[in-house]
CSV table of C-alpha atoms in Angstrom, one decimal:
chain,number,residue,atom,x,y,z
A,29,UNK,CA,18.1,7.1,14.0
A,30,UNK,CA,15.7,8.0,11.3
A,31,UNK,CA,14.6,6.3,8.2
A,32,UNK,CA,16.0,7.3,4.8
A,33,UNK,CA,13.4,7.3,2.0
A,34,UNK,CA,14.2,7.0,-1.7
A,35,UNK,CA,12.9,5.8,-5.1
A,36,UNK,CA,14.1,2.3,-6.0
A,37,UNK,CA,15.4,1.3,-9.4
A,38,UNK,CA,14.7,-2.1,-11.0
A,39,UNK,CA,18.4,-3.0,-10.6
A,40,UNK,CA,18.1,-2.7,-6.8
A,41,UNK,CA,15.3,-5.3,-6.7
A,42,UNK,CA,17.6,-8.3,-6.2
A,43,UNK,CA,16.6,-11.5,-4.5
A,44,UNK,CA,17.7,-10.3,-1.1
A,45,UNK,CA,15.9,-6.9,-1.3
A,46,UNK,CA,13.4,-7.9,1.5
A,47,UNK,CA,15.8,-10.1,3.5
A,48,UNK,CA,15.4,-8.1,6.7
A,49,UNK,CA,11.7,-7.3,6.3
A,50,UNK,CA,9.2,-8.7,8.8
A,51,UNK,CA,5.7,-8.4,7.4
A,52,UNK,CA,4.1,-10.3,10.4
A,53,UNK,CA,0.8,-8.8,11.5
A,54,UNK,CA,-1.3,-10.3,14.2
A,55,UNK,CA,-4.9,-9.5,13.4
A,56,UNK,CA,-7.7,-9.7,16.0
A,57,UNK,CA,-10.4,-7.6,14.3
A,58,UNK,CA,-11.3,-6.9,10.7
A,59,UNK,CA,-13.9,-4.9,8.9
A,60,UNK,CA,-16.4,-7.0,6.9
A,61,UNK,CA,-19.2,-5.7,4.7
A,62,UNK,CA,-22.6,-6.9,5.7
A,63,UNK,CA,-25.8,-5.6,4.0
A,64,UNK,CA,-23.8,-2.7,2.5
A,65,UNK,CA,-22.3,-1.5,5.8
A,66,UNK,CA,-18.8,-2.0,7.2
A,67,UNK,CA,-18.8,-3.8,10.6
A,68,UNK,CA,-15.9,-4.6,12.9
A,69,UNK,CA,-15.8,-8.4,13.5
A,70,UNK,CA,-13.6,-10.5,15.7
A,71,UNK,CA,-11.4,-12.4,13.3
A,72,UNK,CA,-8.1,-13.8,14.5
A,73,UNK,CA,-5.2,-14.7,12.2
A,74,UNK,CA,-1.5,-13.9,11.7
A,75,UNK,CA,-0.5,-12.5,8.3
A,76,UNK,CA,3.0,-12.5,7.0
A,77,UNK,CA,5.5,-13.3,4.3
A,78,UNK,CA,7.5,-16.4,3.9
A,79,UNK,CA,10.5,-16.4,1.6
A,80,UNK,CA,8.4,-17.3,-1.4
A,81,UNK,CA,6.0,-14.4,-0.7
A,82,UNK,CA,9.0,-12.0,-0.5
A,83,UNK,CA,10.2,-13.2,-4.0
A,84,UNK,CA,6.6,-12.7,-5.3
A,85,UNK,CA,6.5,-9.2,-4.0
A,86,UNK,CA,9.9,-8.4,-5.6
A,87,UNK,CA,8.6,-9.7,-8.9
A,88,UNK,CA,5.5,-7.5,-8.6
A,89,UNK,CA,7.7,-4.5,-7.8
A,90,UNK,CA,9.8,-5.2,-10.9
A,91,UNK,CA,6.6,-5.3,-13.0
A,92,UNK,CA,5.4,-2.0,-11.5
A,93,UNK,CA,8.7,-0.4,-12.6
A,94,UNK,CA,8.6,-1.9,-16.1
A,95,UNK,CA,5.0,-0.5,-16.5
A,96,UNK,CA,6.1,3.1,-15.6
A,97,UNK,CA,5.1,2.9,-11.9
A,98,UNK,CA,7.2,3.9,-9.0
A,99,UNK,CA,8.6,2.1,-5.9
A,100,UNK,CA,9.9,3.7,-2.8
A,101,UNK,CA,11.7,2.1,0.1
A,102,UNK,CA,12.4,3.3,3.7
A,103,UNK,CA,15.9,2.2,4.8
A,104,UNK,CA,16.7,1.8,8.5
A,105,UNK,CA,20.3,1.0,9.4
A,106,UNK,CA,20.9,0.1,5.7
A,107,UNK,CA,18.0,-2.4,5.5
A,108,UNK,CA,14.6,-2.1,3.7
A,109,UNK,CA,12.0,-1.6,6.4
A,110,UNK,CA,9.2,0.0,4.5
A,111,UNK,CA,8.0,0.0,0.9
A,112,UNK,CA,5.3,1.5,-1.3
A,113,UNK,CA,4.5,1.2,-4.9
A,114,UNK,CA,2.2,3.1,-7.3
A,115,UNK,CA,1.2,1.5,-10.6
A,116,UNK,CA,1.8,3.5,-13.7
A,117,UNK,CA,-1.5,3.2,-15.6
A,118,UNK,CA,-4.5,5.3,-14.7
A,119,UNK,CA,-7.9,3.6,-14.6
A,120,UNK,CA,-11.5,4.3,-13.8
A,121,UNK,CA,-14.2,5.9,-16.0
A,122,UNK,CA,-12.3,9.2,-16.1
A,123,UNK,CA,-8.8,7.7,-15.7
A,124,UNK,CA,-9.1,9.3,-12.2
A,125,UNK,CA,-7.1,6.6,-10.3
A,126,UNK,CA,-3.6,5.3,-9.8
A,127,UNK,CA,-3.3,2.2,-7.6
A,128,UNK,CA,-1.3,2.1,-4.4
A,129,UNK,CA,-0.3,-1.6,-5.0
A,130,UNK,CA,2.0,-2.0,-1.9
A,131,UNK,CA,2.4,-0.2,1.4
A,132,UNK,CA,4.2,-2.2,4.0
A,133,UNK,CA,6.3,-1.4,7.1
A,134,UNK,CA,8.4,-4.0,8.9
A,135,UNK,CA,6.8,-5.1,12.1
A,136,UNK,CA,9.4,-3.7,14.5
A,137,UNK,CA,9.2,-0.1,13.0
A,138,UNK,CA,5.4,0.3,12.8
A,139,UNK,CA,4.0,3.4,14.5
A,140,UNK,CA,7.1,5.5,13.8
A,141,UNK,CA,5.7,7.5,10.8
A,142,UNK,CA,7.3,5.4,8.1
A,143,UNK,CA,4.0,4.3,6.6
A,144,UNK,CA,2.7,7.9,6.7
A,145,UNK,CA,5.7,9.2,4.8
A,146,UNK,CA,5.4,6.4,2.2
A,147,UNK,CA,1.7,7.1,1.8
A,148,UNK,CA,2.4,10.8,1.3
A,149,UNK,CA,5.0,10.0,-1.4
A,150,UNK,CA,2.4,7.9,-3.2
A,151,UNK,CA,-0.1,10.8,-3.0
A,152,UNK,CA,2.5,13.2,-4.3
A,153,UNK,CA,3.2,10.9,-7.3
A,154,UNK,CA,-0.4,10.9,-8.3
A,155,UNK,CA,-0.6,14.7,-7.9
A,156,UNK,CA,2.6,15.1,-10.0
A,157,UNK,CA,1.0,13.0,-12.7
A,158,UNK,CA,-2.2,15.0,-12.3
A,159,UNK,CA,-4.3,12.1,-11.3
A,160,UNK,CA,-6.9,13.2,-8.7
A,161,UNK,CA,-7.3,9.9,-6.7
A,162,UNK,CA,-5.1,7.3,-5.2
A,163,UNK,CA,-6.8,3.9,-5.2
A,164,UNK,CA,-6.2,1.5,-2.4
A,165,UNK,CA,-7.3,-2.2,-2.0
A,166,UNK,CA,-6.9,-2.0,1.8
A,167,UNK,CA,-6.3,-5.0,4.1
A,168,UNK,CA,-9.4,-5.4,6.3
A,169,UNK,CA,-7.4,-5.5,9.6
A,170,UNK,CA,-8.7,-2.9,12.0
A,171,UNK,CA,-5.2,-1.2,12.2
A,172,UNK,CA,-5.0,-0.9,8.5
A,173,UNK,CA,-8.4,0.6,8.2
A,174,UNK,CA,-7.7,3.1,11.0
A,175,UNK,CA,-4.4,4.1,9.2
A,176,UNK,CA,-6.2,4.7,5.8
A,177,UNK,CA,-9.1,6.5,7.4
A,178,UNK,CA,-6.7,8.9,9.2
A,179,UNK,CA,-5.2,9.7,5.9
A,180,UNK,CA,-8.6,10.8,4.5
A,181,UNK,CA,-9.4,7.6,2.6
A,182,UNK,CA,-13.0,6.8,1.9
A,183,UNK,CA,-14.8,4.0,0.1
A,184,UNK,CA,-14.0,4.0,-3.6
A,185,UNK,CA,-16.6,5.5,-5.9
A,186,UNK,CA,-15.7,2.9,-8.6
A,187,UNK,CA,-14.6,-0.3,-7.0
A,188,UNK,CA,-12.4,-2.2,-9.5
A,189,UNK,CA,-13.9,-5.7,-10.1
A,190,UNK,CA,-10.5,-7.4,-10.7
A,191,UNK,CA,-9.2,-6.1,-7.3
A,192,UNK,CA,-12.4,-7.1,-5.5
A,193,UNK,CA,-12.2,-10.6,-7.0
A,194,UNK,CA,-8.5,-11.0,-6.1
A,195,UNK,CA,-9.0,-9.9,-2.4
A,196,UNK,CA,-12.7,-10.1,-1.6
A,197,UNK,CA,-12.2,-9.1,2.1
A,198,UNK,CA,-10.2,-6.0,1.2
A,199,UNK,CA,-11.9,-2.6,1.4
A,200,UNK,CA,-11.7,-0.7,-1.9
A,201,UNK,CA,-10.8,2.9,-1.0
A,202,UNK,CA,-9.7,6.2,-2.5
A,203,UNK,CA,-7.9,9.3,-1.3
A,204,UNK,CA,-7.7,12.7,-3.0
A,205,UNK,CA,-4.3,13.7,-4.3
A,206,UNK,CA,-5.1,17.4,-4.7
A,207,UNK,CA,-5.9,19.5,-1.6
A,208,UNK,CA,-9.4,21.0,-1.5
A,209,UNK,CA,-9.4,24.7,-2.3
A,210,UNK,CA,-9.9,27.0,0.6
A,211,UNK,CA,-13.5,28.3,1.0
């Protein structure tokens, strides 16, 4: 069995869209910025979505689509098991960023390439719109950081104040959407 990936329309974002989605993540270590340097710290908690959180995410995805962004879902056996969204409005001093506002894979299917494929779809969307950088406000969990670093993400040159304020423990990152020219 493989996942099926496709763009989502606003009409598909019904109340039960994330019914079979398990966002649970057990976190044991996180990156924290101390004196300008990222350090791995022992921090234990379980992150996840209750029903109210799922409804909030669905509302956010609807807003993304209303504002000319895009949403993709990965379907496994007919159920949404992965999702990604890219906001529609460029920002930064040179309008060089589009934000990856969501990238999630259901707990039972992590490590199967679904997140990588969704990330690549997000990069391709930026490239298609001729935006050079994908902006990520990345969860500080060690696993999330390793994922984004493996995709070529680095610290954002222009951290966005509103995103830093909203999630102060997140790491503000960027990833090029155009391949570097061969030398």
